[in-house]
DNA sequence: ATAATAGTGTCTATGAGACAGTATAGC
DNA sequence: GCTATACTGTCTCATAGACACTATTAT
């Protein structure tokens, strides 16, 4: 008796045969920070083929006994030395030919870290890690390897959107911050200036005062705040 | 005589083990539709261990030579018989123990299909596919296998959010639809009634009239519209 | 005419945006 | 007092929400 195989059955046969050729899974990291009034991203300069001398996102392969989040934490630790920073999943990229060496599906994660935390770890790095302006990066996408240019664009867009309706920007300032400082972060991410009074009204319910003030500047000092709760 | 294993032997053991233990990648499908004034989801009743007799999301493994999107299209075709429906990536789930058989990372995709398109394909299905109310499903999460209950909640939340700021609800009605019909879709997804006049103002710039009207009802007929562009 | 649903006009409260004003430090 | 930046008050306009009203079909 001839039985028609379902597509799934046929697929599983093929799948079994190609077991040795299975898909690799990686996490790609988009570590953002703000430096010199610019949004910057942690990238590496590749010193191997493929895409030798191109820029690329740092990333690690996901181990069989490792969750995606564990892989992300490990990757962040390896590339920056910092721990316990904010991150969130962005998108999963699965085109067949996105890596010429082999089939790699990559789950991208965006991490935000205040420059101060990153600075503490400067010099610890082994491989060639750079902080580059996101605007400049996206102006010369031909220097970015793999599909990472597209991923960076996606992340920047997500960051812009999320700044508007979430508290994500607070991840880019120290625990205590001034409002002009925070406003600068918003403006840099959004790419346009904001009105002081409106900005303060908008975030007023998210913050609470401290009794500390800036000092040493030839103008009125500004008060330090912290995130509420 | 006890013989130490050669390096070659050890390597082969390790290689073999890793070969077998690599990560598998699947796509899980959340096919939503609206039936009888309820938001419904396509689920399957499992007839195998693990989670035999539990409900679960349909899904397929991603082939080595297949993109994520190709896998999704294949899965949707296999489970519903329909083609060319809207879908978008939701989230990627990567806990180590989420499937007791083996390490599977699953990329979840949400698909929306008007009931009319689904109806055309009813009876084509092989395995046991059900259309179940999302509310009822989430009230009895203990009957849902794997981490799929969590995934369904995530998807429902995303759908709710996205209805508010996108044109996603139009994917659940036929190409030509009446405004009361569309409003009903919005209300079902959001879970609360809307004011007619406000609803119409809000979507007025997304739609354009046709010259067709409903007929045969004992009340004023309603006009058919279509999505602009 | 009535019942039932389709469709519209408009008042109000809320919030975003724009701008002008006041406050306080170092020099 | 001057300069530079911090901080605040308030007007306007667009929009979301609430509600009352009119319109059109079959019976």
Short mmCIF file of C-alpha atoms (C1' of nucleotides) in Angstrom, two decimals:
data_model
loop_
_atom_site.label_atom_id
_atom_site.label_comp_id
_atom_site.label_asym_id
_atom_site.label_seq_id
_atom_site.Cartn_x
_atom_site.Cartn_y
_atom_site.Cartn_z
CA UNK A 1 0.00 0.00 0.00
CA UNK A 2 1.38 3.32 -1.02
CA UNK A 3 0.96 6.03 1.55
CA UNK A 4 1.59 9.62 0.70
CA UNK A 5 4.04 11.24 3.04
CA UNK A 6 3.00 14.54 4.48
CA UNK A 7 5.25 17.48 3.93
CA UNK A 8 6.18 17.36 7.57
CA UNK A 9 7.20 13.72 7.36
CA UNK A 10 9.33 14.39 4.32
CA UNK A 11 10.84 17.33 6.08
CA UNK A 12 11.68 15.31 9.16
CA UNK A 13 13.48 12.73 7.04
CA UNK A 14 15.53 15.43 5.51
CA UNK A 15 16.00 17.02 8.89
CA UNK A 16 17.31 13.77 10.33
CA UNK A 17 19.74 13.30 7.51
CA UNK A 18 21.06 16.76 7.98
CA UNK A 19 21.24 16.46 11.72
CA UNK A 20 24.96 17.04 11.56
CA UNK A 21 24.33 20.23 9.65
CA UNK A 22 22.05 21.75 12.21
CA UNK A 23 21.49 25.43 12.62
CA UNK A 24 23.66 27.44 14.95
CA UNK A 25 22.09 30.06 17.17
CA UNK A 26 23.87 33.21 18.25
CA UNK A 27 22.94 36.35 20.12
CA UNK A 28 24.08 39.67 18.67
CA UNK A 29 24.52 42.54 21.09
CA UNK A 30 23.67 46.17 20.52
CA UNK A 31 25.23 47.98 23.45
CA UNK A 32 24.22 51.62 23.35
CA UNK A 33 25.57 54.49 25.37
CA UNK A 34 25.75 58.27 25.11
CA UNK A 35 29.13 59.98 24.87
CA UNK A 36 29.96 63.56 23.87
CA UNK A 37 26.35 64.33 23.07
CA UNK A 38 26.13 61.43 20.64
CA UNK A 39 24.42 58.08 20.68
CA UNK A 40 27.14 55.47 20.42
CA UNK A 41 27.22 51.78 19.81
CA UNK A 42 29.76 49.15 20.78
CA UNK A 43 31.14 47.53 17.62
CA UNK A 44 34.14 45.39 16.87
CA UNK A 45 36.59 45.64 14.04
CA UNK A 46 36.86 42.19 12.53
CA UNK A 47 40.35 40.79 12.04
CA UNK A 48 39.27 37.56 10.35
CA UNK A 49 37.52 36.50 7.23
CA UNK A 50 34.77 36.88 6.29
CA UNK A 51 34.31 40.64 6.38
CA UNK A 52 37.87 41.15 7.57
CA UNK A 53 38.41 44.83 8.54
CA UNK A 54 34.69 45.45 8.48
CA UNK A 55 32.75 46.56 11.52
CA UNK A 56 30.36 44.13 13.16
CA UNK A 57 28.25 43.63 16.23
CA UNK A 58 29.71 41.63 19.07
CA UNK A 59 27.98 38.33 19.62
CA UNK A 60 28.34 34.87 21.06
CA UNK A 61 27.01 31.47 20.19
CA UNK A 62 24.30 30.11 22.42
CA UNK A 63 25.37 26.98 24.23
CA UNK A 64 23.17 23.88 24.34
CA UNK A 65 22.77 24.25 28.08
CA UNK A 66 22.47 27.99 28.10
CA UNK A 67 19.36 30.13 27.79
CA UNK A 68 19.32 33.10 25.43
CA UNK A 69 19.51 35.49 28.35
CA UNK A 70 22.43 33.70 29.88
CA UNK A 71 24.22 33.94 26.57
CA UNK A 72 23.51 37.67 26.44
CA UNK A 73 24.86 38.22 29.95
CA UNK A 74 27.95 36.23 29.11
CA UNK A 75 28.44 38.21 25.92
CA UNK A 76 28.05 41.54 27.64
CA UNK A 77 30.46 40.50 30.35
CA UNK A 78 33.01 39.36 27.81
CA UNK A 79 32.81 42.46 25.67
CA UNK A 80 32.43 45.18 28.26
CA UNK A 81 33.19 43.75 31.66
CA UNK A 82 30.04 45.26 33.13
CA UNK A 83 27.30 43.30 34.87
CA UNK A 84 23.63 43.83 35.61
CA UNK A 85 22.78 46.23 32.85
CA UNK A 86 19.46 46.60 31.16
CA UNK A 87 18.81 44.59 28.01
CA UNK A 88 15.85 43.45 25.97
CA UNK A 89 15.28 41.22 22.99
CA UNK A 90 14.89 42.97 19.67
CA UNK A 91 14.36 40.63 16.77
CA UNK A 92 15.53 37.33 15.36
CA UNK A 93 17.26 37.28 12.01
CA UNK A 94 17.06 34.10 10.03
CA UNK A 95 17.92 34.59 6.38
CA UNK A 96 19.72 31.53 5.07
CA UNK A 97 22.74 33.33 3.67
CA UNK A 98 23.24 35.97 6.33
CA UNK A 99 26.56 34.40 7.29
CA UNK A 100 28.66 32.95 4.46
CA UNK A 101 30.36 30.39 6.71
CA UNK A 102 27.33 28.52 7.94
CA UNK A 103 23.69 28.77 8.81
CA UNK A 104 23.37 31.06 11.81
CA UNK A 105 20.18 32.36 13.27
CA UNK A 106 20.83 35.38 15.40
CA UNK A 107 18.69 36.74 18.18
CA UNK A 108 19.52 40.41 18.63
CA UNK A 109 19.44 42.10 22.01
CA UNK A 110 19.69 45.78 22.79
CA UNK A 111 21.55 46.80 25.95
CA UNK A 112 21.77 50.25 27.45
CA UNK A 113 24.56 51.33 29.74
CA UNK A 114 25.49 54.74 31.19
CA UNK A 115 28.89 55.86 29.95
CA UNK A 116 30.11 56.08 33.55
CA UNK A 117 29.64 52.34 34.04
CA UNK A 118 31.39 51.57 30.78
CA UNK A 119 34.30 53.87 31.58
CA UNK A 120 35.09 51.96 34.74
CA UNK A 121 35.91 48.96 32.59
CA UNK A 122 37.91 50.67 29.87
CA UNK A 123 41.17 48.91 29.05
CA UNK A 124 39.90 45.54 30.24
CA UNK A 125 39.08 44.51 26.73
CA UNK A 126 40.95 41.93 24.74
CA UNK A 127 39.64 42.20 21.21
CA UNK A 128 39.24 45.43 19.33
CA UNK A 129 36.10 47.07 20.65
CA UNK A 130 35.06 50.55 19.58
CA UNK A 131 32.43 53.02 20.63
CA UNK A 132 31.12 54.53 17.43
CA UNK A 133 28.53 57.16 16.68
CA UNK A 134 25.38 55.48 15.46
CA UNK A 135 24.73 58.26 12.96
CA UNK A 136 28.18 57.87 11.46
CA UNK A 137 27.84 54.11 11.37
CA UNK A 138 24.60 54.32 9.45
CA UNK A 139 26.08 56.82 7.00
CA UNK A 140 28.68 54.27 5.94
CA UNK A 141 26.82 51.02 5.99
CA UNK A 142 29.19 49.57 3.39
CA UNK A 143 31.76 49.22 6.13
CA UNK A 144 29.51 47.05 8.26
CA UNK A 145 29.70 43.30 7.82
CA UNK A 146 26.95 40.70 7.51
CA UNK A 147 23.40 42.05 7.89
CA UNK A 148 24.45 44.07 10.89
CA UNK A 149 23.76 47.42 9.28
CA UNK A 150 20.11 46.47 9.00
CA UNK A 151 20.10 45.26 12.58
CA UNK A 152 21.58 48.53 13.83
CA UNK A 153 18.93 50.48 11.97
CA UNK A 154 16.23 48.32 13.47
CA UNK A 155 17.62 48.84 16.96
CA UNK A 156 17.90 52.60 16.59
CA UNK A 157 14.31 52.73 15.46
CA UNK A 158 13.15 50.61 18.40
CA UNK A 159 15.12 52.77 20.80
CA UNK A 160 13.54 55.93 19.39
CA UNK A 161 10.06 54.55 19.69
CA UNK A 162 10.54 53.15 23.12
CA UNK A 163 11.99 56.33 24.54
CA UNK A 164 8.65 57.98 23.91
CA UNK A 165 6.49 55.63 25.92
CA UNK A 166 8.79 53.90 28.41
CA UNK A 167 11.38 54.70 31.03
CA UNK A 168 14.17 53.25 28.94
CA UNK A 169 16.17 56.48 28.77
CA UNK A 170 16.84 56.27 32.49
CA UNK A 171 19.09 53.30 31.75
CA UNK A 172 21.54 55.67 30.11
CA UNK A 173 22.09 57.96 33.10
CA UNK A 174 23.54 57.22 36.54
CA UNK A 175 21.19 56.49 39.44
CA UNK A 176 21.22 60.19 40.33
CA UNK A 177 20.94 62.62 37.50
CA UNK A 178 19.93 66.17 36.72
CA UNK A 179 17.00 66.99 34.49
CA UNK A 180 19.06 68.90 31.91
CA UNK A 181 21.25 65.79 31.69
CA UNK A 182 18.26 63.49 31.22
CA UNK A 183 16.69 65.83 28.69
CA UNK A 184 19.92 65.74 26.68
CA UNK A 185 19.64 61.95 26.51
CA UNK A 186 16.11 62.20 25.18
CA UNK A 187 17.13 64.79 22.60
CA UNK A 188 20.08 62.74 21.40
CA UNK A 189 18.01 59.61 20.98
CA UNK A 190 15.09 61.39 19.35
CA UNK A 191 17.31 63.54 17.20
CA UNK A 192 15.61 66.85 17.91
CA UNK A 193 15.42 69.45 20.72
CA UNK A 194 12.68 69.44 23.33
CA UNK A 195 11.04 72.21 25.28
CA UNK A 196 12.27 72.24 28.85
CA UNK A 197 8.94 72.90 30.50
CA UNK A 198 7.11 70.25 28.49
CA UNK A 199 9.81 67.70 29.05
CA UNK A 200 9.66 68.24 32.80
CA UNK A 201 5.90 67.97 32.89
CA UNK A 202 6.07 64.72 30.99
CA UNK A 203 8.59 62.99 33.20
CA UNK A 204 7.57 64.61 36.48
CA UNK A 205 5.61 61.60 37.66
CA UNK A 206 8.46 59.19 37.00
CA UNK A 207 11.05 60.92 39.16
CA UNK A 208 11.66 62.11 42.70
CA UNK A 209 13.95 64.78 44.03
CA UNK A 210 17.10 64.36 46.05
CA UNK A 211 18.57 67.10 48.24
CA UNK A 212 21.75 67.25 46.17
CA UNK A 213 22.67 69.93 43.65
CA UNK A 214 25.41 70.43 41.10
CA UNK A 215 28.06 72.99 42.01
CA UNK A 216 31.06 74.76 40.60
CA UNK A 217 29.38 76.06 37.47
CA UNK A 218 29.01 79.74 36.74
CA UNK A 219 25.24 79.54 36.73
CA UNK A 220 22.33 78.27 38.73
CA UNK A 221 22.96 74.74 40.03
CA UNK A 222 20.64 71.96 39.00
CA UNK A 223 19.03 69.51 41.30
CA UNK A 224 19.70 65.79 41.25
CA UNK A 225 16.78 63.43 40.82
CA UNK A 226 16.32 59.68 40.84
CA UNK A 227 13.85 57.33 39.20
CA UNK A 228 10.74 56.84 41.31
CA UNK A 229 10.22 53.36 42.90
CA UNK B 1 44.28 -4.59 31.05
CA UNK B 2 42.87 -1.17 31.34
CA UNK B 3 43.54 0.94 28.31
CA UNK B 4 43.31 4.71 28.40
CA UNK B 5 41.17 6.16 25.75
CA UNK B 6 43.11 7.88 23.01
CA UNK B 7 42.61 11.55 22.33
CA UNK B 8 41.03 10.59 19.08
CA UNK B 9 38.49 8.43 20.85
CA UNK B 10 37.69 11.17 23.35
CA UNK B 11 37.28 13.68 20.58
CA UNK B 12 34.96 11.45 18.66
CA UNK B 13 32.85 10.86 21.72
CA UNK B 14 32.58 14.56 22.39
CA UNK B 15 32.01 15.36 18.75
CA UNK B 16 29.32 12.77 18.49
CA UNK B 17 27.63 13.98 21.60
CA UNK B 18 27.66 17.59 20.48
CA UNK B 19 26.53 16.66 17.04
CA UNK B 20 23.50 15.13 18.53
CA UNK B 21 22.94 17.79 21.14
CA UNK B 22 22.94 20.85 18.97
CA UNK B 23 20.14 23.34 19.28
CA UNK B 24 17.05 22.93 17.15
CA UNK B 25 15.14 25.95 15.91
CA UNK B 26 11.39 25.94 15.40
CA UNK B 27 8.76 28.49 14.56
CA UNK B 28 5.57 28.49 16.62
CA UNK B 29 2.46 29.89 14.98
CA UNK B 30 -0.25 31.97 16.60
CA UNK B 31 -2.99 32.08 14.01
CA UNK B 32 -5.73 34.43 15.20
CA UNK B 33 -9.17 34.92 13.79
CA UNK B 34 -12.52 36.23 14.98
CA UNK B 35 -15.50 33.90 15.10
CA UNK B 36 -18.85 34.38 16.84
CA UNK B 37 -17.76 37.65 18.38
CA UNK B 38 -14.75 36.04 20.00
CA UNK B 39 -11.04 36.19 19.37
CA UNK B 40 -9.95 32.68 18.52
CA UNK B 41 -6.64 30.95 18.14
CA UNK B 42 -5.65 27.91 16.14
CA UNK B 43 -4.36 25.23 18.51
CA UNK B 44 -3.70 21.53 18.19
CA UNK B 45 -4.60 18.77 20.56
CA UNK B 46 -1.46 16.74 21.08
CA UNK B 47 -1.73 12.98 20.60
CA UNK B 48 1.84 12.17 21.59
CA UNK B 49 4.06 12.48 24.59
CA UNK B 50 5.13 14.80 25.99
CA UNK B 51 2.03 16.78 26.93
CA UNK B 52 -0.23 14.15 25.37
CA UNK B 53 -3.85 15.42 25.30
CA UNK B 54 -2.69 18.92 26.11
CA UNK B 55 -3.26 21.85 23.81
CA UNK B 56 -0.31 23.38 22.02
CA UNK B 57 0.60 25.81 19.31
CA UNK B 58 1.24 24.45 15.83
CA UNK B 59 4.83 24.75 14.76
CA UNK B 60 7.46 23.39 12.45
CA UNK B 61 11.19 22.97 12.62
CA UNK B 62 13.24 25.38 10.58
CA UNK B 63 15.22 23.64 7.88
CA UNK B 64 18.90 24.36 7.34
CA UNK B 65 18.16 25.78 3.92
CA UNK B 66 15.02 27.57 4.90
CA UNK B 67 14.59 31.10 6.25
CA UNK B 68 12.39 31.73 9.25
CA UNK B 69 9.75 33.28 7.05
CA UNK B 70 9.75 30.38 4.66
CA UNK B 71 9.24 28.05 7.61
CA UNK B 72 6.32 30.17 8.79
CA UNK B 73 4.68 30.12 5.37
CA UNK B 74 5.15 26.37 5.17
CA UNK B 75 3.68 25.92 8.64
CA UNK B 76 0.67 28.07 7.91
CA UNK B 77 0.04 26.25 4.67
CA UNK B 78 0.27 22.88 6.37
CA UNK B 79 -1.98 23.79 9.26
CA UNK B 80 -4.59 25.91 7.55
CA UNK B 81 -4.24 25.52 3.81
CA UNK B 82 -4.35 29.28 3.32
CA UNK B 83 -1.66 31.31 1.61
CA UNK B 84 -0.58 34.91 1.64
CA UNK B 85 -1.87 35.92 5.00
CA UNK B 86 -0.41 38.57 7.25
CA UNK B 87 2.16 37.52 9.83
CA UNK B 88 4.81 39.12 11.95
CA UNK B 89 7.50 37.95 14.30
CA UNK B 90 6.68 38.15 17.99
CA UNK B 91 9.43 36.90 20.23
CA UNK B 92 12.02 34.18 20.54
CA UNK B 93 11.81 31.79 23.46
CA UNK B 94 15.01 30.17 24.55
CA UNK B 95 14.78 28.67 28.02
CA UNK B 96 16.86 25.53 28.20
CA UNK B 97 14.12 23.23 29.50
CA UNK B 98 11.17 24.55 27.57
CA UNK B 99 10.87 21.26 25.71
CA UNK B 100 11.63 18.08 27.69
CA UNK B 101 12.75 16.14 24.63
CA UNK B 102 15.56 18.35 23.45
CA UNK B 103 16.85 21.86 23.30
CA UNK B 104 14.53 23.85 21.06
CA UNK B 105 14.61 27.56 20.52
CA UNK B 106 11.33 28.76 19.16
CA UNK B 107 10.65 31.90 17.20
CA UNK B 108 6.98 32.77 17.59
CA UNK B 109 5.01 34.40 14.81
CA UNK B 110 1.53 35.89 14.97
CA UNK B 111 -0.70 35.46 11.91
CA UNK B 112 -4.07 37.08 11.33
CA UNK B 113 -6.65 35.65 8.99
CA UNK B 114 -10.27 36.59 8.33
CA UNK B 115 -12.61 33.76 9.23
CA UNK B 116 -13.91 33.70 5.67
CA UNK B 117 -10.49 32.72 4.32
CA UNK B 118 -10.12 30.03 6.95
CA UNK B 119 -13.59 28.62 6.30
CA UNK B 120 -12.74 27.98 2.68
CA UNK B 121 -10.15 25.49 3.85
CA UNK B 122 -12.09 23.74 6.58
CA UNK B 123 -11.85 19.95 6.39
CA UNK B 124 -8.54 19.99 4.59
CA UNK B 125 -6.67 19.38 7.77
CA UNK B 126 -4.98 16.15 8.75
CA UNK B 127 -4.06 16.54 12.38
CA UNK B 128 -6.43 17.71 15.04
CA UNK B 129 -6.68 21.47 14.70
CA UNK B 130 -9.10 23.52 16.78
CA UNK B 131 -10.23 27.09 16.82
CA UNK B 132 -10.47 28.03 20.48
CA UNK B 133 -11.45 31.18 22.28
CA UNK B 134 -8.36 32.95 23.54
CA UNK B 135 -10.10 34.01 26.72
CA UNK B 136 -11.10 30.43 27.51
CA UNK B 137 -7.63 29.18 26.68
CA UNK B 138 -6.05 31.60 29.08
CA UNK B 139 -8.50 30.70 31.81
CA UNK B 140 -7.27 27.12 31.74
CA UNK B 141 -3.59 27.45 31.16
CA UNK B 142 -2.99 24.12 32.89
CA UNK B 143 -4.29 22.42 29.77
CA UNK B 144 -1.71 24.06 27.56
CA UNK B 145 1.57 22.25 26.98
CA UNK B 146 5.14 23.53 27.06
CA UNK B 147 5.51 27.28 27.62
CA UNK B 148 2.78 27.95 25.09
CA UNK B 149 0.41 29.51 27.62
CA UNK B 150 2.95 32.25 28.23
CA UNK B 151 3.44 32.68 24.50
CA UNK B 152 -0.28 33.04 23.92
CA UNK B 153 -0.51 35.70 26.61
CA UNK B 154 2.38 37.54 25.06
CA UNK B 155 0.73 37.43 21.65
CA UNK B 156 -2.64 38.62 22.93
CA UNK B 157 -0.93 41.56 24.59
CA UNK B 158 0.97 42.46 21.44
CA UNK B 159 -2.19 42.21 19.39
CA UNK B 160 -4.02 44.53 21.81
CA UNK B 161 -1.27 47.10 21.73
CA UNK B 162 -0.82 46.98 18.01
CA UNK B 163 -4.49 47.38 17.25
CA UNK B 164 -4.31 50.82 18.79
CA UNK B 165 -1.59 52.28 16.62
CA UNK B 166 -1.52 50.19 13.45
CA UNK B 167 -3.80 48.92 10.73
CA UNK B 168 -3.46 45.34 11.91
CA UNK B 169 -7.19 44.87 12.59
CA UNK B 170 -7.89 45.14 8.86
CA UNK B 171 -6.18 41.78 8.48
CA UNK B 172 -9.14 40.17 10.24
CA UNK B 173 -11.85 41.39 7.88
CA UNK B 174 -12.41 40.71 4.18
CA UNK B 175 -11.14 43.21 1.61
CA UNK B 176 -14.55 44.89 1.68
CA UNK B 177 -16.10 45.41 5.08
CA UNK B 178 -18.63 47.57 6.89
CA UNK B 179 -17.67 49.89 9.71
CA UNK B 180 -19.87 48.17 12.31
CA UNK B 181 -18.10 44.95 11.38
CA UNK B 182 -14.66 46.51 11.71
CA UNK B 183 -15.61 48.19 14.96
CA UNK B 184 -16.66 44.82 16.34
CA UNK B 185 -13.18 43.46 15.58
CA UNK B 186 -11.60 46.32 17.48
CA UNK B 187 -13.91 45.80 20.44
CA UNK B 188 -13.25 42.08 20.58
CA UNK B 189 -9.50 42.52 20.52
CA UNK B 190 -9.49 45.37 22.98
CA UNK B 191 -12.06 43.74 25.23
CA UNK B 192 -14.29 46.77 25.69
CA UNK B 193 -16.92 48.72 23.69
CA UNK B 194 -16.07 51.80 21.64
CA UNK B 195 -18.10 54.86 20.76
CA UNK B 196 -19.24 54.71 17.17
CA UNK B 197 -18.58 58.34 16.31
CA UNK B 198 -15.10 58.34 17.83
CA UNK B 199 -14.18 55.08 16.19
CA UNK B 200 -15.19 56.40 12.82
CA UNK B 201 -13.26 59.60 13.25
CA UNK B 202 -10.17 57.65 14.19
CA UNK B 203 -10.14 55.31 11.23
CA UNK B 204 -11.64 57.70 8.69
CA UNK B 205 -8.29 58.50 7.10
CA UNK B 206 -7.38 54.85 6.67
CA UNK B 207 -10.39 53.83 4.63
CA UNK B 208 -12.25 54.67 1.47
CA UNK B 209 -15.86 54.10 0.52
CA UNK B 210 -17.24 51.69 -2.01
CA UNK B 211 -20.66 52.07 -3.62
CA UNK B 212 -21.91 48.81 -2.15
CA UNK B 213 -24.26 48.45 0.79
CA UNK B 214 -25.53 45.61 2.91
CA UNK B 215 -29.12 44.55 2.26
CA UNK B 216 -31.85 42.28 3.55
CA UNK B 217 -31.70 43.46 7.15
CA UNK B 218 -34.64 45.07 8.89
CA UNK B 219 -32.78 48.28 9.46
CA UNK B 220 -30.67 50.85 7.69
CA UNK B 221 -28.05 49.21 5.44
CA UNK B 222 -24.42 49.86 6.09
CA UNK B 223 -21.89 50.86 3.52
CA UNK B 224 -18.90 48.76 2.49
CA UNK B 225 -15.44 50.24 2.77
CA UNK B 226 -11.95 49.13 1.88
CA UNK B 227 -8.51 49.92 3.22
CA UNK B 228 -7.00 53.00 1.58
CA UNK B 229 -3.97 52.48 -0.75
"C1'" DA C 1 -45.58 53.45 12.65
"C1'" DT C 2 -42.13 50.62 14.89
"C1'" DA C 3 -37.96 48.34 15.79
"C1'" DA C 4 -33.41 48.00 14.92
"C1'" DT C 5 -29.17 49.36 13.45
"C1'" DA C 6 -26.31 52.94 10.56
"C1'" DG C 7 -24.35 57.14 10.65
"C1'" DT C 8 -23.31 62.46 12.23
"C1'" DG C 9 -22.69 66.94 15.04
"C1'" DT C 10 -20.85 68.90 18.95
"C1'" DC C 11 -19.45 69.81 23.78
"C1'" DT C 12 -15.76 68.99 27.07
"C1'" DA C 13 -11.64 67.51 29.29
"C1'" DT C 14 -6.95 66.35 28.62
"C1'" DG C 15 -2.51 66.76 27.01
"C1'" DA C 16 1.23 68.30 23.70
"C1'" DG C 17 3.50 72.20 21.99
"C1'" DA C 18 5.16 76.91 22.09
"C1'" DC C 19 6.85 80.76 24.45
"C1'" DA C 20 7.74 84.09 27.96
"C1'" DG C 21 8.94 84.76 32.25
"C1'" DT C 22 11.61 84.18 36.97
"C1'" DA C 23 15.67 82.15 39.81
"C1'" DT C 24 20.45 81.48 41.19
"C1'" DA C 25 25.13 80.30 40.70
"C1'" DG C 26 30.22 82.35 39.50
"C1'" DC C 27 32.60 86.21 37.92
"C1'" DG D 1 25.54 94.00 37.42
"C1'" DC D 2 26.40 90.42 33.81
"C1'" DT D 3 26.21 85.96 31.84
"C1'" DA D 4 24.80 81.48 31.61
"C1'" DT D 5 21.98 77.96 32.69
"C1'" DA D 6 18.05 76.11 35.83
"C1'" DC D 7 13.42 76.18 36.50
"C1'" DT D 8 8.13 77.66 36.16
"C1'" DG D 9 3.53 79.67 34.56
"C1'" DT D 10 0.31 79.85 31.10
"C1'" DC D 11 -1.81 80.21 26.49
"C1'" DT D 12 -3.26 77.66 22.41
"C1'" DC D 13 -4.52 74.02 19.65
"C1'" DA D 14 -5.30 69.27 18.49
"C1'" DT D 15 -7.29 65.15 19.94
"C1'" DA D 16 -9.91 61.50 22.71
"C1'" DG D 17 -14.05 60.68 25.07
"C1'" DA D 18 -18.95 61.11 25.95
"C1'" DC D 19 -23.47 61.76 24.38
"C1'" DA D 20 -27.37 63.21 21.79
"C1'" DC D 21 -29.22 63.46 17.58
"C1'" DT D 22 -30.70 62.12 12.59
"C1'" DA D 23 -31.20 58.44 8.73
"C1'" DT D 24 -32.86 54.30 6.45
"C1'" DT D 25 -34.24 49.72 5.99
"C1'" DA D 26 -37.95 45.49 6.68
"C1'" DT D 27 -42.04 44.34 8.81
#
